[in-house]
Amino acid sequence: MAPKSYCVNPRPKEFWSSLHNPAAMEVAVSPAPKRTLRIALIGNPNTGKTTIFNNLTGLRQRTGNYPGVTVSRKAGTMKLGDTTAELLDLPGTYSLSAHSPDERVVIDVLNGRFEEIGKPDLILFVADATNLRRNLFLASQVATLKIPMVLILNQWDSVARSGQQIDLNLLKGRLAVPVIPTVGTKGKGTEEIKKAVIQLMEEPKLLPEIKWPESMKLAIDHLKATLPCVGEELLSESETHRLLFDTHSAEVQRLKVSPEEAEREVVKAREFIRKDGMNPLVAEAMLHYRHIDGLIGGIVLKDAQLAYGATESIDRLLLHRGWGLAAFVAMMYVVFQAVYSWAGPVMDVIEAGKIWAQNLIGPALEGTPMLKSLVLDGVIEGVGAFLIFLPQILILFAFISLLEDSGYMARAAFIMDKLFSWCGLNGKSFVPLLSSYACAIPGIMATRTIEDPKARLTTVFVAPFMSCSARLPVYILCIGAFIEPVYGPWWAGFTLFLMHFVGVVVAVPTAWFVTRFILKTRSQPFIMELPKYRAPRMRDVGYRMWQAGWEFVQKAGTIIFVITIIIWASLYFPRSEAQEIEIQATFVADKVADGAGSEEAILAQLENEDSDLAREFGLTLAGAQINQSYMGRIGKAVQPIFEPAGFDWRISISVLASYPAREVIISTLGIIYSLGGDVDEEDGHLRAALKNSRWQEGERAGTPIYTVPVVIGLMVFFALCSQCGATTSIIIKEAGIKWAVASFLYMTILAWIGAVFCYQVGTYLF
């Protein structure tokens, strides 16, 4: 018995009318609740699709992820007269071909595979007007889903400059769907698109569908009969095409049968096509383009004398083997300096604002120490912990938007691809990795520009290895206290230089391993369209900055805030009055033994909060409380794990306490050594305290803790370890909890191995 066939029928005319006319809805389907019209925006990369999306939705946008995949999902609300529609901006793609669940997002959305999204009622297809034939290949594939469509010919103002003429009226007649010429960067055509949507709601129109030969129909029928789909629904015709035409199709994952059995049936189905004299792997493209040529024949006329324009002239310089690389280096230097240096003054203002708020609120909470610590060191510190990254994120995304919209980003990816392709990354990985040298947070967010999902995941995974600015205080403290005094400034500078490359040395083989053995990425040629150069629209740049900043504050900021509160609680509790009395008694006894005065005299000085002795006791108390806190107890418990690296319990506590941000280790060491939390990496007292620190027990009792091998191991540990709660939170946001956990564990284990190796080998040699 032949299985039930699956097809997607166009919506009845009454359905569309009811969406536009509430009264008609009551007559046609009175029992059904009114719902929002769903519209999918689809097109090739570099067609200005995002600009069209921004024009149609404005700031009424939201972002997220598609269920079960790492692809970013962007949706917005489009006003259509008195009604609204939900507009979904699908990832740019050249075809419906998919080899992984991430790449399958477009066809899954168009087939209604995501229940919370539903199947689109209408499609807005954005095409580059200067490359109409190639763009219509995807449109022809989409037409097989039988969803009403509006064809948007963007960059219409470039048609004449490219030496082309398009007979718009003839094109509209041939395609039988609304065709709207637009100039997205100038906002032209936006209202015409909305009018066309309203017309389609009243009278649905479909793009002419390809007429398949009989051999193709036999092949599709064979697959439907032999490859049952998981669940009650059968594969749609467009999904069956992917099984038939694609090598290693992701649609195999929907089938009840094993991949091996599916492959056997696909081979049998392809025999029908071979017997018809066609190669199954190129038949789809050949037949679609034959269909397209029939639709647009005589519509597009080209003037060969005008084909060579400004873009080609500029590319002669920017794609030159020598000058192109020099221009790229100069451009990346400007981007890096902007993220690293230009954001500094704004970050200083945020830091000053945080301190101002703490100083303002602190005196009002003097009578409640726990509440004061919670508000100052937990809440305000937690808010400041994520707001401090905002200037870097905004600046980086401003540059990314300018580079993408101008057309240069594609050239930069082309130039750098040869350098990265061998380890599974592509040219677009360079900007995120370079940006991660300033801060991994904006660097990881910048991976959104990488279309290849696997290359994007790999870049996210290795970006935290880049030596960000938060590691610098650790390097300066260790090098300034232990390397420079012994070996001189030249070796100090050379050590600092080398520390910035430790992460790169590990990141490159890590990327190769992840792509080869974890993601199992197949080697593929790097094919990228080089769009025409055009002037970026500042409104779109502003949108991009606003979206990135708001998304970071709303999502990653929440996680960073929670992590900061947890770390604060683990450093604060448990505390009791009896504990403070005991610490004070020990302090007084030590001072009496040192001859600082009688017990009564010392207690009298402690009553005076402005006395030097009272301030000294306050620092001693803070250090002792950290020592006895939950974090201190955990640090002592895990100290045996760090002992092979030469770390004592104080280093272990500092390492754990610095998880919210690496540079926190400086203030934590200051508190532990009773110097206060306001010390910095160049503080002479802190450096002296570290030099004079000795092992208190065990075989190494009395020997210095901070030797050169220990210091180098500590720097290597911070160079490799994922000691940044903000980075972990942004990985959760961009790649999911599994990748965040894997990144944290992998980097921590690798950092421990590196620290142990440096200490053991260094101790043996020196």
PDB file of C-alpha atoms in Angstrom, residues 575 617-627 671-672:
ATOM      1  CA  ARG A 575      30.359  35.441  59.948  1.00  0.00           C
ATOM      2  CA  PHE A 617      42.870  45.654  62.528  1.00  0.00           C
ATOM      3  CA  GLY A 618      40.213  46.227  59.903  1.00  0.00           C
ATOM      4  CA  LEU A 619      42.535  44.843  57.221  1.00  0.00           C
ATOM      5  CA  THR A 620      43.508  41.898  59.442  1.00  0.00           C
ATOM      6  CA  LEU A 621      39.851  41.189  60.179  1.00  0.00           C
ATOM      7  CA  ALA A 622      38.937  41.226  56.473  1.00  0.00           C
ATOM      8  CA  GLY A 623      41.738  38.803  55.655  1.00  0.00           C
ATOM      9  CA  ALA A 624      40.800  36.469  58.498  1.00  0.00           C
ATOM     10  CA  GLN A 625      37.118  36.527  57.501  1.00  0.00           C
ATOM     11  CA  ILE A 626      37.982  35.520  53.926  1.00  0.00           C
ATOM     12  CA  ASN A 627      40.182  32.784  55.364  1.00  0.00           C
ATOM     13  CA  ILE A 671      42.757  41.480  51.456  1.00  0.00           C
ATOM     14  CA  ILE A 672      44.345  38.118  52.323  1.00  0.00           C
TER      15      ILE A 672
END
